[in-house]
Amino acid sequence: MSTHLAQIWRHPVKAHGRERIGMVTLETGHALPWDRVWAVAHERSGFDLDRPAWTPPGHFSRGASVPTLQQIECVTDPAHRTLTFFHPDRPTLTIDPNDDDQGRDFIAWVAPISPGAKFPPSRLVRVPDTAMTDTDYPSISLINLASHRALEERIGRPLSPLRWRGNLLIEGLAPWEEFDLVGRRLKLGAAELEVVEPITRCRMTEANPETGQRDADTLGTLRHGYGHQDFGVYARVTTGGPVTEGDTFEVLP
């Protein structure tokens, strides 16, 4: 089986919804288009509304503390610049995320599915031309599906790979081979990427994307089975271009 791109996913609002797309045009020095453009600042967030800049993930609502957020799905309409959100316990909601009033509508929509949040959701925010990724550089996350299956085997039952909230899901690598790619350049479709570092994981990955319940000890299994808490790798785009599901994944010399 050739190594190839199996799935492409984006998450327009950090930790609040996912959307599968068949193709995307990557841009040099940028995150995946429409991925983590917005984030939900909680009531104790230090995000500066007057001088917005990239801010560490602890300042935003996340599935690590609110696992029910994993159930949110999202559809973007780039032509009208709207987002439509779906959750089994909430009515469908469509908003223009750049409209302050509609941003407040989203906070009201998500509040009932944020039980037990240490700090309740407060405001939908963004930074112009900067993705709200967990990294302080524009990153794209790669998930090796063979590594996912290896972890499934250790845990003893099937798990959805969507709990990792990755952008590019890769098929055809050996388990854990992605860690050997750190520092290497990759060719994917017409784009090229450089793998930067492993992704250290949080408790969001313990939550089932279908039920919103913590049902798998992903972190403990990684620590005890492999001696680390990493899954997937971050990459940066060095040459932009279109990328389509099914494209060959090639490690460059």
Coordinates of C-alpha atoms in Angstrom, one line a residue:
M1 CA 0.0 0.0 0.0
S2 CA 1.4 3.4 -1.0
T3 CA 1.8 6.1 1.6
H4 CA -0.9 8.6 1.0
L5 CA -3.2 11.2 2.5
A6 CA -6.3 9.5 3.7
Q7 CA -8.3 12.3 5.2
I8 CA -8.2 16.1 5.6
W9 CA -9.9 17.8 8.6
R10 CA -10.2 21.4 9.7
H11 CA -11.4 22.9 13.0
P12 CA -12.5 26.5 12.4
V13 CA -13.1 27.3 16.0
K14 CA -10.3 25.9 18.3
A15 CA -11.7 22.8 20.2
H16 CA -15.3 23.5 19.0
G17 CA -16.1 21.4 16.0
R18 CA -14.5 19.5 13.1
E19 CA -15.1 19.4 9.3
R20 CA -13.8 16.9 6.7
I21 CA -12.9 18.3 3.4
G22 CA -11.7 16.6 0.2
M23 CA -9.0 19.1 -0.9
V24 CA -7.3 22.3 0.3
T25 CA -4.8 24.7 -1.0
L26 CA -2.0 25.1 1.5
E27 CA -0.1 28.4 1.7
T28 CA 3.6 28.8 2.6
G29 CA 4.0 29.9 6.2
H30 CA 0.3 29.4 7.1
A31 CA -1.8 26.9 9.0
L32 CA -4.5 25.0 7.1
P33 CA -7.0 27.4 5.6
W34 CA -10.0 27.9 7.9
D35 CA -8.4 25.9 10.7
R36 CA -8.4 27.3 14.2
V37 CA -9.1 30.8 12.9
W38 CA -11.2 31.5 16.0
A39 CA -11.0 30.4 19.7
V40 CA -13.3 30.7 22.7
A41 CA -11.7 32.8 25.4
H42 CA -12.9 31.8 28.9
E43 CA -13.8 34.2 31.6
R44 CA -10.3 34.1 33.2
S45 CA -8.5 34.4 29.8
G46 CA -5.6 36.8 29.4
F47 CA -6.3 37.3 25.7
D48 CA -5.8 41.0 25.0
L49 CA -8.8 42.2 22.9
D50 CA -7.1 45.6 22.3
R51 CA -3.9 44.1 21.0
P52 CA -4.8 40.6 19.9
A53 CA -1.8 38.2 19.4
W54 CA -1.2 34.5 19.6
T55 CA -1.9 33.3 23.1
P56 CA -1.2 29.9 24.8
P57 CA -4.0 27.3 24.7
G58 CA -4.7 27.5 28.5
H59 CA -6.5 30.8 27.9
F60 CA -9.2 29.2 25.9
S61 CA -12.0 26.7 26.4
R62 CA -10.8 23.2 25.5
G63 CA -11.9 19.6 25.5
A64 CA -9.3 18.8 28.0
S65 CA -11.6 20.2 30.7
V66 CA -14.9 20.0 28.8
P67 CA -15.0 16.6 26.9
T68 CA -18.5 17.2 25.5
L69 CA -17.0 19.7 23.1
Q70 CA -15.6 16.7 21.2
Q71 CA -19.1 16.1 19.9
I72 CA -19.4 19.3 18.0
E73 CA -19.3 19.2 14.2
C74 CA -19.0 22.1 11.9
V75 CA -19.6 23.1 8.2
T76 CA -18.0 26.2 6.7
D77 CA -19.5 28.4 4.0
P78 CA -16.5 30.4 2.7
A79 CA -18.6 32.3 0.2
H80 CA -20.8 33.7 2.9
R81 CA -18.2 33.5 5.6
T82 CA -20.5 31.6 7.9
L83 CA -20.1 28.6 10.2
T84 CA -22.8 26.1 11.0
F85 CA -22.5 24.0 14.2
F86 CA -24.1 20.7 15.1
H87 CA -24.3 19.0 18.5
P88 CA -26.7 16.2 19.6
D89 CA -27.9 18.2 22.6
R90 CA -28.2 21.6 20.9
P91 CA -30.2 23.0 17.9
T92 CA -28.2 23.7 14.7
L93 CA -26.7 27.2 14.7
T94 CA -25.3 29.2 11.8
I95 CA -23.3 32.4 12.6
D96 CA -20.9 34.9 11.0
P97 CA -18.1 34.4 13.5
N98 CA -16.7 37.9 12.8
D99 CA -20.0 39.6 13.9
D100 CA -19.8 40.4 17.6
D101 CA -23.5 39.8 18.2
Q102 CA -23.4 36.4 16.5
G103 CA -20.3 35.6 18.4
R104 CA -22.3 36.1 21.6
D105 CA -25.0 33.8 20.1
F106 CA -22.3 31.1 19.8
I107 CA -21.2 31.5 23.4
A108 CA -24.9 31.2 24.5
W109 CA -25.1 28.1 22.3
V110 CA -22.0 26.4 23.7
A111 CA -22.5 27.3 27.4
P112 CA -25.1 24.5 28.1
I113 CA -22.7 21.9 26.7
S114 CA -19.8 23.1 28.8
P115 CA -20.8 21.6 32.2
G116 CA -18.1 21.5 34.8
A117 CA -15.9 24.0 33.0
K118 CA -13.5 25.6 35.6
F119 CA -13.8 28.8 33.7
P120 CA -17.0 29.3 31.6
P121 CA -16.8 30.4 27.9
S122 CA -16.8 34.1 27.6
R123 CA -16.0 35.4 24.0
L124 CA -15.3 34.3 20.5
V125 CA -12.0 35.8 19.5
R126 CA -9.4 35.8 16.6
V127 CA -6.1 37.2 15.7
P128 CA -5.9 38.7 12.1
D129 CA -3.7 36.5 9.9
T130 CA -2.7 34.2 12.8
A131 CA -4.2 30.8 13.5
M132 CA -5.0 29.9 17.1
T133 CA -3.0 26.7 17.0
D134 CA -1.5 25.3 20.1
T135 CA 2.0 26.2 18.7
D136 CA 3.3 29.8 18.5
Y137 CA 4.0 29.2 14.8
P138 CA 1.5 28.3 12.0
S139 CA 1.3 24.5 12.3
I140 CA -0.5 21.7 10.6
S141 CA -0.9 18.4 12.5
L142 CA -0.2 15.1 10.9
I143 CA -1.6 11.8 12.3
N144 CA -0.2 8.4 11.4
L145 CA -3.2 6.0 11.2
A146 CA -0.9 3.0 11.8
S147 CA 0.2 4.5 15.1
H148 CA -3.5 5.0 16.0
R149 CA -4.2 1.3 15.3
A150 CA -1.2 0.3 17.4
L151 CA -2.6 2.3 20.3
E152 CA -6.1 0.8 19.7
E153 CA -4.5 -2.6 20.1
R154 CA -2.9 -1.7 23.4
I155 CA -6.2 -0.2 24.7
G156 CA -8.1 -3.3 23.5
R157 CA -10.9 -1.8 21.4
P158 CA -11.6 0.5 18.4
L159 CA -11.2 4.2 18.9
S160 CA -12.1 7.1 16.5
P161 CA -8.9 8.8 15.1
L162 CA -10.9 12.0 15.3
R163 CA -10.2 12.3 19.0
W164 CA -6.7 13.5 18.0
R165 CA -8.1 16.5 16.1
G166 CA -5.5 16.2 13.4
N167 CA -5.5 18.0 10.0
L168 CA -3.8 15.4 7.7
L169 CA -4.4 11.7 8.4
I170 CA -1.7 9.6 6.7
E171 CA -2.0 6.0 5.7
G172 CA 0.9 3.7 4.8
L173 CA 3.6 4.6 7.3
A174 CA 4.9 2.1 9.8
P175 CA 3.6 2.6 13.4
W176 CA 5.4 5.6 15.0
E177 CA 7.4 6.3 11.9
E178 CA 6.2 9.9 12.0
F179 CA 8.6 10.6 14.9
D180 CA 11.5 9.7 12.6
L181 CA 10.3 12.4 10.2
V182 CA 11.1 15.3 12.5
G183 CA 13.4 17.6 10.6
R184 CA 12.5 16.0 7.3
R185 CA 10.8 17.6 4.3
L186 CA 7.6 16.0 2.9
K187 CA 6.0 16.2 -0.5
L188 CA 2.2 16.0 -0.4
G189 CA 0.3 16.8 -3.6
A190 CA 1.7 20.0 -4.9
A191 CA 2.8 21.2 -1.5
E192 CA 5.9 20.6 0.7
L193 CA 6.0 20.6 4.4
E194 CA 8.8 20.3 7.1
V195 CA 8.1 18.2 10.2
V196 CA 8.9 20.3 13.2
E197 CA 8.2 18.3 16.4
P198 CA 6.0 15.7 18.1
I199 CA 2.6 16.7 19.5
T200 CA 2.4 16.3 23.3
R201 CA -1.2 15.4 24.2
C202 CA -3.8 16.5 26.7
R203 CA -6.9 15.0 28.2
M204 CA -9.1 16.0 25.2
T205 CA -7.9 12.8 23.6
E206 CA -9.5 10.7 26.3
A207 CA -13.0 11.8 25.1
N208 CA -15.0 9.9 22.5
P209 CA -16.0 12.2 19.7
E210 CA -19.4 10.5 19.4
T211 CA -20.4 10.5 23.0
G212 CA -18.4 13.3 24.6
Q213 CA -17.5 11.0 27.4
R214 CA -14.0 10.1 28.6
D215 CA -13.7 6.4 27.7
A216 CA -10.1 5.7 26.9
D217 CA -6.9 6.2 28.9
T218 CA -4.9 7.5 25.9
L219 CA -2.4 9.4 28.0
G220 CA -1.7 6.6 30.4
T221 CA -1.4 4.1 27.6
L222 CA 1.2 6.3 25.8
R223 CA 3.2 6.9 29.0
H224 CA 3.2 3.2 30.2
G225 CA 3.5 1.7 26.7
Y226 CA 5.9 4.0 25.0
G227 CA 7.4 6.2 27.6
H228 CA 6.0 9.5 26.3
Q229 CA 2.8 11.4 25.9
D230 CA 3.2 12.3 22.2
F231 CA 0.9 11.4 19.3
G232 CA 1.2 12.9 15.8
V233 CA 3.6 15.6 14.6
Y234 CA 3.4 19.3 13.8
A235 CA 4.6 20.5 10.4
R236 CA 4.9 23.8 8.7
V237 CA 4.2 24.6 5.0
T238 CA 7.4 25.4 3.1
T239 CA 5.9 25.4 -0.4
G240 CA 2.2 26.0 -0.9
G241 CA -0.1 24.2 -3.3
P242 CA -3.2 22.1 -3.6
V243 CA -3.6 18.9 -1.6
T244 CA -6.3 16.3 -2.2
E245 CA -7.3 13.2 -0.3
G246 CA -5.5 10.3 -1.9
D247 CA -2.4 12.2 -2.8
T248 CA 0.9 10.4 -2.4
F249 CA 2.9 11.2 0.7
E250 CA 6.7 11.3 0.0
V251 CA 9.7 11.9 2.2
L252 CA 12.2 14.1 0.4
P253 CA 15.9 13.6 0.5

